[in-house]
Coordinates of C-alpha atoms in Angstrom, one line a residue:
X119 CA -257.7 -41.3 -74.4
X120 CA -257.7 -43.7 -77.5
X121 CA -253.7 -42.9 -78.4
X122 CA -252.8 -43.3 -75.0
X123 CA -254.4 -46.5 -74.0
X124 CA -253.8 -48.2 -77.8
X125 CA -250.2 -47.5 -77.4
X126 CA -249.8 -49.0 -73.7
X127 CA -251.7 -51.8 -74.9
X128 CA -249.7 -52.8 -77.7
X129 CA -246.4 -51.8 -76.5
X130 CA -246.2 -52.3 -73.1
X131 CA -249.2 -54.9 -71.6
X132 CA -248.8 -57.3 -74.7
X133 CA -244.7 -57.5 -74.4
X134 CA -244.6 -57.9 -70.7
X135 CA -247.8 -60.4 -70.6
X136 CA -246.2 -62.8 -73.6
X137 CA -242.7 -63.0 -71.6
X138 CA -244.0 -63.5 -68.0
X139 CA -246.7 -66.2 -69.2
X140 CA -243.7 -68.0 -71.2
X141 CA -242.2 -68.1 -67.9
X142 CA -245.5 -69.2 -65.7
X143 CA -246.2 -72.0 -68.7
X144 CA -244.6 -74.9 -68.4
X145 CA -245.6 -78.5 -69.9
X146 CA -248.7 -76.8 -71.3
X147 CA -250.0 -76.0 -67.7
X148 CA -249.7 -72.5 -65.4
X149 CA -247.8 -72.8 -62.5
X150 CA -248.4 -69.6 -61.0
X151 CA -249.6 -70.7 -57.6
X152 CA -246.7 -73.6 -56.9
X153 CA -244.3 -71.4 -58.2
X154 CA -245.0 -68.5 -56.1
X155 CA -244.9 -70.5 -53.1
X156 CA -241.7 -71.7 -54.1
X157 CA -239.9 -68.5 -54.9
X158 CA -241.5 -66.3 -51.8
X159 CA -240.6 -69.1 -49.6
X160 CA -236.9 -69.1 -50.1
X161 CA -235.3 -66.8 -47.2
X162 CA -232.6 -64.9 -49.9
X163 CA -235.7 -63.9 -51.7
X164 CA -237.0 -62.6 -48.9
X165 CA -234.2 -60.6 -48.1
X166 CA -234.0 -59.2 -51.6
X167 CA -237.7 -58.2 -51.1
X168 CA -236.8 -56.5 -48.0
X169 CA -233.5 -54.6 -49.1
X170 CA -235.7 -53.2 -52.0
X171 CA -238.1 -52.1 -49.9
X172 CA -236.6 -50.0 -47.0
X173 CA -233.4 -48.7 -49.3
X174 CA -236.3 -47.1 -51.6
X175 CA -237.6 -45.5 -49.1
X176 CA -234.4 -44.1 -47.8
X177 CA -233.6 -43.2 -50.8
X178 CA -236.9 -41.3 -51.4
X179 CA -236.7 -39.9 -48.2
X180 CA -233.3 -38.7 -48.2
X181 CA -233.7 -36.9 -52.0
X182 CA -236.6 -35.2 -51.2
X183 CA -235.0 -33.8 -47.9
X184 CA -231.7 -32.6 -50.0
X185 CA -233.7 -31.6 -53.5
X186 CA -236.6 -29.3 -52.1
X187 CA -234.3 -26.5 -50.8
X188 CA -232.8 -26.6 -54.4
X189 CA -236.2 -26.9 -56.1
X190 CA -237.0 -23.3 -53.9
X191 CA -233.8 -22.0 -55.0
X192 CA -234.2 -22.4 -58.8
X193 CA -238.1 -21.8 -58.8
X194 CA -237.8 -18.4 -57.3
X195 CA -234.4 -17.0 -56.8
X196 CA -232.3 -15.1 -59.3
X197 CA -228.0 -15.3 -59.6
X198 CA -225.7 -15.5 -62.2
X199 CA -225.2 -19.3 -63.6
X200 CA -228.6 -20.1 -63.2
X201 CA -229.5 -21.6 -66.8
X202 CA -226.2 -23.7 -66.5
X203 CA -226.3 -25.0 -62.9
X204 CA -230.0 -26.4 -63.6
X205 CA -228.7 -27.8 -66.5
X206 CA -226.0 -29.1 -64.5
X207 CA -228.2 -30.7 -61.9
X208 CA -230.1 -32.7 -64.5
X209 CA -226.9 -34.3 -66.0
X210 CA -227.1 -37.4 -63.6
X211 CA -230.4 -38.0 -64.5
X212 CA -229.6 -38.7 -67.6
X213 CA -226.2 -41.1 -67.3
X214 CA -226.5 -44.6 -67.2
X215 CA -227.2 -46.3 -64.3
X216 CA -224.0 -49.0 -64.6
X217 CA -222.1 -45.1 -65.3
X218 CA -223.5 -43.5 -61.7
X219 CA -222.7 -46.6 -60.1
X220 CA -219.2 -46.9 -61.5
X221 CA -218.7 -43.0 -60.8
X222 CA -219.5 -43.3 -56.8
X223 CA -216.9 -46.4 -57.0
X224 CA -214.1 -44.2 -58.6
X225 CA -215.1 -41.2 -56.1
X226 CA -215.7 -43.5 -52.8
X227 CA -213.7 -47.3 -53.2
X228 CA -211.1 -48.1 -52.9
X229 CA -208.5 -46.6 -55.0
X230 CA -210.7 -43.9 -56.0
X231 CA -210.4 -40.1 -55.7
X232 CA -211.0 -39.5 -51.7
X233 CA -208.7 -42.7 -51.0
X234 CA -206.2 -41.7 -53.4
X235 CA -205.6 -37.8 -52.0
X236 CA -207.1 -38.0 -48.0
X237 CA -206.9 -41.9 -47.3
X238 CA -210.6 -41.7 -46.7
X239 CA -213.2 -44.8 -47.9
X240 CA -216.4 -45.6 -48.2
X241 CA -216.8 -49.3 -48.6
X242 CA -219.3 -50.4 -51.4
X243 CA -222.1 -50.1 -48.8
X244 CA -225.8 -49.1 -48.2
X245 CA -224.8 -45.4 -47.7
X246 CA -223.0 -45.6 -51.1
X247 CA -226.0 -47.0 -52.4
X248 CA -228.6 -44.1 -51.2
X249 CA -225.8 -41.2 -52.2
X250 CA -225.7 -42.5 -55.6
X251 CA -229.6 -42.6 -55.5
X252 CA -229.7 -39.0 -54.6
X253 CA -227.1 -37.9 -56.6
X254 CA -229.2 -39.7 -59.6
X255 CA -232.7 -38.5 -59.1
X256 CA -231.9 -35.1 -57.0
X257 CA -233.2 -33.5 -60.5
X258 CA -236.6 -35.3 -60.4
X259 CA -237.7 -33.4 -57.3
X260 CA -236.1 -29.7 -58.4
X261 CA -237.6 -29.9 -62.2
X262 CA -240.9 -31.8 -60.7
X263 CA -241.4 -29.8 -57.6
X264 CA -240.0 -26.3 -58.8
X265 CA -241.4 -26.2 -62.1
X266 CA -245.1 -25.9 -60.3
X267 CA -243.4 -23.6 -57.5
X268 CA -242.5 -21.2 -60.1
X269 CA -245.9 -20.8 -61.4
X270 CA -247.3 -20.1 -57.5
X271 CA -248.3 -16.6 -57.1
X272 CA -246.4 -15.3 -54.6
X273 CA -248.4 -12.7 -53.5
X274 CA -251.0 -15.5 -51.5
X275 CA -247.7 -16.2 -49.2
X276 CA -246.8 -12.2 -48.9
X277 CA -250.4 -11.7 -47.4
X278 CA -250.0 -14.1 -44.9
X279 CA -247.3 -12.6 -43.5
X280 CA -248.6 -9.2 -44.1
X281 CA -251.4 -11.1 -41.1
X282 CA -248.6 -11.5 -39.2
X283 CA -247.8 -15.0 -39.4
X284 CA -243.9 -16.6 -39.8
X285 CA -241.9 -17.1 -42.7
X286 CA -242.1 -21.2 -41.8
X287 CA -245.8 -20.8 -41.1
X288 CA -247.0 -19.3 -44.3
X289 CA -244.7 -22.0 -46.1
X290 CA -246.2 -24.3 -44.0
X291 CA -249.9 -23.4 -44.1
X292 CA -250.2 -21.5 -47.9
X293 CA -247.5 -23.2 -50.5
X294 CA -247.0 -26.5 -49.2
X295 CA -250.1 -27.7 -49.5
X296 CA -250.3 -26.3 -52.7
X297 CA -247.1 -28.3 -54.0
X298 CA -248.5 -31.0 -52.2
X299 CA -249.4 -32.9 -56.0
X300 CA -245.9 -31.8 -57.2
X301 CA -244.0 -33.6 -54.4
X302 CA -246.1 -36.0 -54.0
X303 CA -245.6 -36.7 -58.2
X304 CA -241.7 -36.4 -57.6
X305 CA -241.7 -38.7 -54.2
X306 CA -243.6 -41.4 -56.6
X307 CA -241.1 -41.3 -59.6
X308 CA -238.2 -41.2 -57.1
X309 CA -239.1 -44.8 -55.0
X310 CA -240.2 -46.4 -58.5
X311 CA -236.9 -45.4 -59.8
X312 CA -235.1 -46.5 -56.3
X313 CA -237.7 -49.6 -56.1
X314 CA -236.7 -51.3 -59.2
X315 CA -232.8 -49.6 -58.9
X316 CA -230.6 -52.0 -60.7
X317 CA -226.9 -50.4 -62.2
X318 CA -226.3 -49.1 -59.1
X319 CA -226.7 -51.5 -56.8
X320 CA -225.2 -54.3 -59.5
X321 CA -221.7 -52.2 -58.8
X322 CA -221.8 -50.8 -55.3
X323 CA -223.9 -53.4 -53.2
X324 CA -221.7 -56.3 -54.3
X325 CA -222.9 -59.8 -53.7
X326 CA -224.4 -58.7 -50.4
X327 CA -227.1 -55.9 -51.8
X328 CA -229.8 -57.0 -54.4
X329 CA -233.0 -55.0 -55.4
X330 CA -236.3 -57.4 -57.4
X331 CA -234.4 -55.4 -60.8
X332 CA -231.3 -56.7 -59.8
X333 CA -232.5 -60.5 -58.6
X334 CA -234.7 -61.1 -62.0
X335 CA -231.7 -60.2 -64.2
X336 CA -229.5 -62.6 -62.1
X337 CA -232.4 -65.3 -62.6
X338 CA -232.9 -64.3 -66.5
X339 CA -229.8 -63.5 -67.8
X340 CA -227.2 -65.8 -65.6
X341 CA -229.7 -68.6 -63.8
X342 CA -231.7 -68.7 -67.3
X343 CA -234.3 -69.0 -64.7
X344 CA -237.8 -67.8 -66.2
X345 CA -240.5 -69.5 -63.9
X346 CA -238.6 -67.3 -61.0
X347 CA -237.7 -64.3 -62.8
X348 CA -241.6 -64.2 -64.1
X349 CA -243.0 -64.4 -60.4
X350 CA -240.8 -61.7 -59.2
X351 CA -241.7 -59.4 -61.9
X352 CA -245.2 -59.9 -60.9
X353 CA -244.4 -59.4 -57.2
X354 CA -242.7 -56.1 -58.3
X355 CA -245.6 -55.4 -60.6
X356 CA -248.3 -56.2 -57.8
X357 CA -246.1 -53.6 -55.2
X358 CA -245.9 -51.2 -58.4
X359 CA -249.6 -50.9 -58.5
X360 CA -250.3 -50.7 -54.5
X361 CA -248.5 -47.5 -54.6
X362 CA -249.8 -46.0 -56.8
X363 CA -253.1 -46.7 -56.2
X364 CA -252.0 -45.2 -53.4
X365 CA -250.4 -42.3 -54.6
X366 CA -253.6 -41.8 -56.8
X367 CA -255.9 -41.4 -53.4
X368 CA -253.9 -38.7 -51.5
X369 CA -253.6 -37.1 -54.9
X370 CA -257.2 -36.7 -54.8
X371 CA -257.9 -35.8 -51.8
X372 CA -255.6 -32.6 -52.3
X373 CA -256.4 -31.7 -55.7
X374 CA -257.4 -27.4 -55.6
X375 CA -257.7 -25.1 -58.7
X376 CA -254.5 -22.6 -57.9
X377 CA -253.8 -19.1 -58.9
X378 CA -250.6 -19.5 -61.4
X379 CA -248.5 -16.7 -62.8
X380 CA -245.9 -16.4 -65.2
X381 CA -242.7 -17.6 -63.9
X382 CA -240.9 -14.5 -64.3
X383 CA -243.0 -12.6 -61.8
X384 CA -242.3 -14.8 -59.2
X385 CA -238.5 -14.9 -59.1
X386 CA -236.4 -12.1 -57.1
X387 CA -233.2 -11.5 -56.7
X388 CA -231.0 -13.1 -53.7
X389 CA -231.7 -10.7 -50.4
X390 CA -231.4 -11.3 -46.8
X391 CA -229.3 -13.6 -44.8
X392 CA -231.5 -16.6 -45.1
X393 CA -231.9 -16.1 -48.6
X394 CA -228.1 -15.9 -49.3
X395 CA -227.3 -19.0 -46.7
X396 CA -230.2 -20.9 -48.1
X397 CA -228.4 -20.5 -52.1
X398 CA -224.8 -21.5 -50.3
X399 CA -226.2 -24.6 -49.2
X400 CA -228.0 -25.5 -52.4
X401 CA -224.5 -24.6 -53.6
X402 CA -222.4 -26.6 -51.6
X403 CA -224.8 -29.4 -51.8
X404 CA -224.6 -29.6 -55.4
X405 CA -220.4 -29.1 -55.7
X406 CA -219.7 -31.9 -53.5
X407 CA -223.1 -34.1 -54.4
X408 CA -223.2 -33.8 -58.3
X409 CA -220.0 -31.9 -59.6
X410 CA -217.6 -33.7 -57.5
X411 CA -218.7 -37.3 -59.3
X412 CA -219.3 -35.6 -62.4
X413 CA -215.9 -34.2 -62.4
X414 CA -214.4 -38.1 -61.3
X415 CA -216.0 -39.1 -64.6
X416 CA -214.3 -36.6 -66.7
X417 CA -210.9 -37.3 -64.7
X418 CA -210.8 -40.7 -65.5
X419 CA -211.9 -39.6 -69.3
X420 CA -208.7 -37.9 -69.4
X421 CA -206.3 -40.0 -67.5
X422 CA -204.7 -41.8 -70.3
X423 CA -201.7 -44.0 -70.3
X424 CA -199.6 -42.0 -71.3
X425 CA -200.3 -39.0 -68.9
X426 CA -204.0 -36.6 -69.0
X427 CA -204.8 -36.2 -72.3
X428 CA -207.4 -37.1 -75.2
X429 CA -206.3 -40.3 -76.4
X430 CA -209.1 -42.1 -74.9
X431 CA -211.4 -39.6 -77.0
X432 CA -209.4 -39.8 -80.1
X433 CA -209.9 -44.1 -79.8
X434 CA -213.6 -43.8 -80.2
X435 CA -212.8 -42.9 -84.0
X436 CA -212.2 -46.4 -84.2
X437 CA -213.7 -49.4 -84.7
X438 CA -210.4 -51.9 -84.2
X439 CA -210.9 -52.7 -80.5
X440 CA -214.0 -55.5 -81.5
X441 CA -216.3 -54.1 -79.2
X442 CA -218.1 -52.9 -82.0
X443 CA -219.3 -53.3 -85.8
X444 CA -219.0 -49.3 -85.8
X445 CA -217.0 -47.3 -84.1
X446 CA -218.4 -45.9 -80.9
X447 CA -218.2 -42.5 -81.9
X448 CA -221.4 -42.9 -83.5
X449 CA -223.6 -43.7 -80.7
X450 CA -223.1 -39.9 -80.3
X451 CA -225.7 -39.4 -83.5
X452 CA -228.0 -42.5 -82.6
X453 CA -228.3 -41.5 -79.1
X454 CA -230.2 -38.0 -80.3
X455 CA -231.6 -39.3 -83.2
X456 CA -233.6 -42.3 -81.3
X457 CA -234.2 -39.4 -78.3
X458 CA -235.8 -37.1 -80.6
X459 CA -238.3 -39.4 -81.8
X460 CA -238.7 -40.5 -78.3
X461 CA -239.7 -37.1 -76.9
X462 CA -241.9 -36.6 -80.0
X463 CA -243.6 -39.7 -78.9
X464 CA -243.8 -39.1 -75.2
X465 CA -245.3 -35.7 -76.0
X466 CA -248.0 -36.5 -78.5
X467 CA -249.0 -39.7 -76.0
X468 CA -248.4 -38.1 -72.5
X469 CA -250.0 -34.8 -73.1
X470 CA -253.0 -36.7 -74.7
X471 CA -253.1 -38.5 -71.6
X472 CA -253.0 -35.8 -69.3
X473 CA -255.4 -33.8 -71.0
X474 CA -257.9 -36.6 -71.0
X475 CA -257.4 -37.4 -67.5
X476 CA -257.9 -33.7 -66.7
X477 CA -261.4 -33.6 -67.9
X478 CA -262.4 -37.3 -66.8
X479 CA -263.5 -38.5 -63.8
X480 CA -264.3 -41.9 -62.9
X481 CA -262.9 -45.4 -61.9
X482 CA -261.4 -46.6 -65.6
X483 CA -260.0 -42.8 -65.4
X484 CA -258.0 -43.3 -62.1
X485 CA -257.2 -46.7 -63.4
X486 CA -255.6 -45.4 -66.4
X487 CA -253.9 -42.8 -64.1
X488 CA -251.8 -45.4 -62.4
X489 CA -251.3 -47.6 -65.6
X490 CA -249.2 -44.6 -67.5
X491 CA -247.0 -45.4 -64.3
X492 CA -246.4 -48.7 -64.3
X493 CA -243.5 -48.9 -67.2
X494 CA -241.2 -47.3 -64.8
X495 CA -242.0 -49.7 -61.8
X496 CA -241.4 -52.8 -64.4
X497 CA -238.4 -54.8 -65.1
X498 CA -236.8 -53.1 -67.6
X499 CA -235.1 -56.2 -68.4
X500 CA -238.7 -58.0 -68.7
X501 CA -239.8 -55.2 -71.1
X502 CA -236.8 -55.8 -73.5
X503 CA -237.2 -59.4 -73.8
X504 CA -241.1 -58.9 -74.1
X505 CA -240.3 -56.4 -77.1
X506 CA -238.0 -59.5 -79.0
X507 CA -240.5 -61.9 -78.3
X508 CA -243.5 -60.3 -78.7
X509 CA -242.9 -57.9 -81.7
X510 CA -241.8 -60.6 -83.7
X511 CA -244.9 -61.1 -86.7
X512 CA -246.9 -59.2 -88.7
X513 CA -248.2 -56.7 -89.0
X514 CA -246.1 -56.2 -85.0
X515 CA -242.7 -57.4 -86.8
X516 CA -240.4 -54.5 -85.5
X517 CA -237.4 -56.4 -84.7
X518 CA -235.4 -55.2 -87.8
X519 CA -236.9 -51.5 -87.6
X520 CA -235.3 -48.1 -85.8
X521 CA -238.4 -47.4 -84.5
X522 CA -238.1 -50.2 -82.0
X523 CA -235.7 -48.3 -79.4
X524 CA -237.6 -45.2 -79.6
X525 CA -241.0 -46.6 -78.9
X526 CA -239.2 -48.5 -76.1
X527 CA -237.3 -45.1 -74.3
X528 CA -241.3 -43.0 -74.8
X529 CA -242.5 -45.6 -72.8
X530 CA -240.3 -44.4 -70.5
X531 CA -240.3 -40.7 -70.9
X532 CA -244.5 -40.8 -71.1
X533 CA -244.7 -41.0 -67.2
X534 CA -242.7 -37.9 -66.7
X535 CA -244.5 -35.8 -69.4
X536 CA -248.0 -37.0 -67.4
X537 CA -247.0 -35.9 -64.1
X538 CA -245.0 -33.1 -65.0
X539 CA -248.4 -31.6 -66.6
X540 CA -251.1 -33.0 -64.7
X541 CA -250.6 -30.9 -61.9
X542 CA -250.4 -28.0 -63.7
X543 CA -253.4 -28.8 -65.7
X544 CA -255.3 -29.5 -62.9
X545 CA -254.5 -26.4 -61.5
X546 CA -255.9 -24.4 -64.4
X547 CA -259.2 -23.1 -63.2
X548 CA -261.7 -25.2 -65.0
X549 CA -263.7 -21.7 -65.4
X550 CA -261.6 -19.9 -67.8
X551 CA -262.0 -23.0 -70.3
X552 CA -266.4 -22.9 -69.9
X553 CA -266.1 -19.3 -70.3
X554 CA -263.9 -19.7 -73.7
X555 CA -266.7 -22.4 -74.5
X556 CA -269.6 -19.8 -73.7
X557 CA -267.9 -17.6 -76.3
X558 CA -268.0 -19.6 -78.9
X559 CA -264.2 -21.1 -78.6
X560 CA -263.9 -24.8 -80.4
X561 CA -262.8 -27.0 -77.8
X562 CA -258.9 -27.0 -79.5
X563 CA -258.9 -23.4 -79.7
X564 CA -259.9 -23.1 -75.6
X565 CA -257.1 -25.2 -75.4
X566 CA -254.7 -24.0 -77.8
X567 CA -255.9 -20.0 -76.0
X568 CA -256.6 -20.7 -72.5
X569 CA -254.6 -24.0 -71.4
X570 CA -251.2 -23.9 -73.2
X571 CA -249.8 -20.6 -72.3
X572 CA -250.3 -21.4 -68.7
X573 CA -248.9 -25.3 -68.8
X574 CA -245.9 -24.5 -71.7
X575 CA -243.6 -24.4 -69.3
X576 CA -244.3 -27.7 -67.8
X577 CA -244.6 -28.8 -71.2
X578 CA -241.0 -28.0 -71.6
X579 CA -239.7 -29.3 -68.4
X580 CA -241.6 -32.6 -69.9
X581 CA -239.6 -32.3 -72.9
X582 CA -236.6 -31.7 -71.1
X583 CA -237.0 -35.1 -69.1
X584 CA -238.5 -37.3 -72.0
X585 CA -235.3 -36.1 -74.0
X586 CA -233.2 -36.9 -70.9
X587 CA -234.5 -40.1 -70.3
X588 CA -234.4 -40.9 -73.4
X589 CA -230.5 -40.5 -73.9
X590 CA -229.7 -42.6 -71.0
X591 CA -232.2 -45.4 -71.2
X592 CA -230.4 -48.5 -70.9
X593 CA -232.5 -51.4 -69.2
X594 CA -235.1 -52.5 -72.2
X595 CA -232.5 -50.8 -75.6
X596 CA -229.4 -52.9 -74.6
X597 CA -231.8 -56.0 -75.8
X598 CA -233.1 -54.1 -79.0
X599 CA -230.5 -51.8 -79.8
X600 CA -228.7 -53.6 -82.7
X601 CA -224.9 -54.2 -83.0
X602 CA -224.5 -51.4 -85.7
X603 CA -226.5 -48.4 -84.0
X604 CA -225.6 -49.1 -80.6
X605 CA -227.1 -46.1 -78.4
X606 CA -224.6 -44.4 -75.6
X607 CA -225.8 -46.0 -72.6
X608 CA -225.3 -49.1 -74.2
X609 CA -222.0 -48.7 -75.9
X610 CA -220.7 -47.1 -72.1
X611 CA -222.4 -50.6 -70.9
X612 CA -220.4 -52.5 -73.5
X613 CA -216.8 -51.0 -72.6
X614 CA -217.7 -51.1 -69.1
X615 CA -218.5 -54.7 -69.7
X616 CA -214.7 -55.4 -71.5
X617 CA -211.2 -56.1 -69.3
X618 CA -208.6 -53.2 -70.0
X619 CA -207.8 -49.5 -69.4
X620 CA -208.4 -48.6 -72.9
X621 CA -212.2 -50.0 -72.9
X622 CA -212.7 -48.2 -69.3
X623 CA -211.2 -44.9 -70.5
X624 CA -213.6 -44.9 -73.5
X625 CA -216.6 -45.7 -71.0
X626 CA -215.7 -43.0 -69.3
X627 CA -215.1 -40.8 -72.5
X628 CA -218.5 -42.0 -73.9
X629 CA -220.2 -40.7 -70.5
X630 CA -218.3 -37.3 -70.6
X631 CA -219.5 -36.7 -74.4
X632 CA -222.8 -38.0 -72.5
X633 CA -222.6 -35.1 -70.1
X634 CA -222.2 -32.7 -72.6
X635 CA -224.7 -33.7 -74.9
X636 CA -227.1 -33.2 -71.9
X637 CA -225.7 -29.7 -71.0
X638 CA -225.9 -28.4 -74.4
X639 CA -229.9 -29.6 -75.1
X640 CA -230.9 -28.4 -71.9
X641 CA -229.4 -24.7 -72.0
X642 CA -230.9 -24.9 -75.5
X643 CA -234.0 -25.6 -73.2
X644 CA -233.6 -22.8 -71.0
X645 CA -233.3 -20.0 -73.6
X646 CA -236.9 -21.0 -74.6
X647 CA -238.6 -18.5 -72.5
X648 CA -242.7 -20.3 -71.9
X649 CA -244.6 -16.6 -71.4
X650 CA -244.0 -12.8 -71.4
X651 CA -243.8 -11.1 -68.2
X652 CA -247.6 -10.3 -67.2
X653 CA -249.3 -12.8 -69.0
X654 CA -251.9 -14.6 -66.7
X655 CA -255.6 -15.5 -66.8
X656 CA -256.9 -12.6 -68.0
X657 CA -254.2 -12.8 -71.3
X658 CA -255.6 -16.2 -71.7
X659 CA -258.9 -15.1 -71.5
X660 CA -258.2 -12.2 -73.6
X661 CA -256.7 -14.1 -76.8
X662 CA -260.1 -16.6 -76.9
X663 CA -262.0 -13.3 -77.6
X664 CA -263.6 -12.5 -74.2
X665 CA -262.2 -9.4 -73.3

């Protein structure tokens, strides 16, 4: 619990409390309570507040209706492309917000792909806004959800039909409420990341749509407006901690030890007609969903002026638009350098902390809990500025080190490595470890014998998100990153940012070399099998000595 807790505390509760209480301190004094009043009182704010709130939820709502037939699909079916439609899936996830955004303008505004071929348009509107939503987080819910599915023993299901009850019913009564921490884990990290939603709506709601993320960059960044940008990052902070306060209480309350098997003895091949309609519409849903936009992005990658082609590739070579010191080609290397140490990061503190919180009980523990969430329901644009003024003196002086944008992307990628694993570790009957104990196992090797065979494949699905989000974290690096090892979320952000074709055609080129990146590591990923077939309790048992 000490790694987790120092490293929050120094590089996430000290940035964020220096920059909000420069903002609150004016003249000497605090002006919390006057300037609350004053910014919850104005009637836009309150419209932003609202917008945030019921577009999350939509947006949550919506994923998890679309995601959980896909999470079913890839947790226990078997077809060929498997390993590279998963990987597919979780490309979005890792793009640039400002990059999804612009991608469901190209596909849906005007003059973009469905205007351009059928006439057809869908205005920069709230239903562009929750399709883009989906489309970004539909892989939090399959990795989340299905990577706990996976490990479900079937056979609990089979016997309840073998009683006599439904196919829906069993579902129903036998694995749902045994994903019920899963979904409930994916739900969470879906509104946070819709709650505090900011590229997306910045390019498809228009002057008309703002999230709290979206409102305290206006008042930062444009306004130069602290006081107000520092009370809305508390509001969203305050909200932040209600749910998952929350979120930690039904947890609780549905917390069981489960019987878990290797994931290869749970998937089948594709029989029966539900089975087989069930994988078209996953499918189908996917295509049109994430292909379709992906495939936009890598149009307009290719669409040079002088006819398809590579030339907007071949300009990244060079440095002579002025966009940057370097030339953008090399975000390519920073990008996976700065994600690797990242993940590293996330791994060492996440699984510390979900170990710990696996084998303590009590109110700091559940406290702590909710804390690991709270960097991804934070301004990321508070958490950047926190990290230039705050990390500015020894022995914190990190403005001139790498190590700065990696420290700020784990804080990011530890909240997916906790509650990717805590369920999973929770589920681990607490029995096998006292019995490893009773044998004279040391605590690491009961862990290293009994725990880690049956979590390593959630402990790669972490790795696979903390690399992920990693890549395409863009909110806090596009303050840190420096001007000669831009990352590629930042250098997309950059060209995006710049008038002309050539600097859009490189955005776009940046994002498809993006895309491909993320294919690549996370087939790499799949090859990386977590346990042999037949491997369960008893071979966990078996390698502490008891058997």
């Amino acid at each position: 619990m000490t790694v987790p807790v120092v490293f929050f505390g120094i590089f996430f509760a000290y940035p964020v409390a220096a920059i909000v209480g420069r903002g609150l301190r004016q003249d000497g004094a605090w002006q919390f309570g006057a300037s609350l009043g004053e910014v919850l009182g104005d009637p836009d704010i309150g419209q932003v507040l609202w917008f945030t709130l019921w577009q999350a939820l939509a947006s949550t709502g919506l994923t998890l209706v679309v995601a959980m037939p896909a999470a079913y699909v890839f947790a226990r079916l078997e077809f060929p492309g498997k390993s590279l439609l998963r990987a597919a899936v979780t490309v979005p996830f890792v793009l640039p917000t400002v990059v999804v955004g612009t991608a469901f303008l190209a596909l849906l505004g005007r003059g973009g792909l469905l205007d351009d071929l059928w006439g057809l348009r869908l205005d920069t509107t709230v239903w562009a806004i929750l399709l883009a939503h989906v489309f970004f987080n539909y892989a939090v819910v399959v990795r989340t959800v299905g990577g706990l599915w996976a490990q479900l023993d079937p056979r609990q299901e089979e016997a309840a039909r073998m009683l006599g009850t439904s196919r829906f019913r069993a579902w129903r009564t036998v694995t749902l409420p045994a994903l019920g921490p899963a979904v409930a884990a994916a739900a969470l990290m879906v509104f946070l990341f819709t709650f505090t939603s900011f590229g997306v709506v910045q390019i498809l709601g228009g002057p008309g749509f703002a999230t709290l993320e979206v409102e305290i960059y206006r008042q930062t960044a444009q306004l130069l407006d602290l006081p107000t940008a520092a009370v809305l990052t508390l509001v969203q902070f305050a909200a932040v901690g209600a749910i998952l306060a929350v979120h930690a209480w039904t947890v609780r309350r549905r917390e069981t030890a489960l019987s878990l098997v290797d994931a290869a003895y749970a998937v089948r091949r594709v029989r029966g007609t539900g089975q087989r309609l069930l994988l078209g519409f996953v499918l189908a849903t996917v295509a049109v969903l994430i292909l379709l936009p992906l495939g936009v992005l890598v149009e307009r990658a290719l669409d040079a002026a002088g006819g398809y082609g590579l030339g907007y590739f071949r300009a990244l070579m060079s440095a002579d638009g002025g966009a940057f010191l370097v030339p953008p080609i090399d975000a390519v290397a920073n990008s996976l350098q700065y994600a690797a140490v990242a993940t590293l990061i996330a791994l060492l503190v996440g699984g510390l902390a979900a170990a710990a919180l696996t084998r303590r009980a009590g109110r700091f523990t559940r406290g702590f809990d909710a804390l690991l969430m709270l960097p991804l329901g934070v301004s990321a644009v508070t958490v950047g500025f926190g990290f230039l003024i705050a990390l500015d003196r020894p022995p914190l002086d990190l403005r001139a080190s790498w190590i700065l944008v990696p420290l700020a992307q784990a804080l990011v990628g530890v909240p997916f490595v906790v509650r990717t694993m805590l369920p999973v570790l929770r589920a681990v009957d607490s029995r096998l470890r006292e019995a490893a104990a009773v044998l004279g196992a040391s605590p690491w090797r009961a862990w290293r014998e009994v725990d880690l065979p049956l979590v390593r494949r959630a402990l790669l699905v972490a790795a696979g998100f903390a690399f992920a989000v990693s890549l395409g974290e863009f909110g806090a690096t596009v303050f840190i990153a420096r001007p000669d090892n831009p990352t590629l979320p930042v250098a997309v952000a950059r060209l995006l940012g710049r008038a002309g074709d050539l600097n859009y055609g490189q955005a776009m080129a940046l994002s498809t070399i993006l895309m491909i990146v993320c294919v690549v590591s996370l087939l790499l990923l799949e090859r990386v099998r977590p346990l042999s077939r037949g491997a369960g309790t008893a071979g966990a048992l078996d390698r502490t000595g008891a058997f």
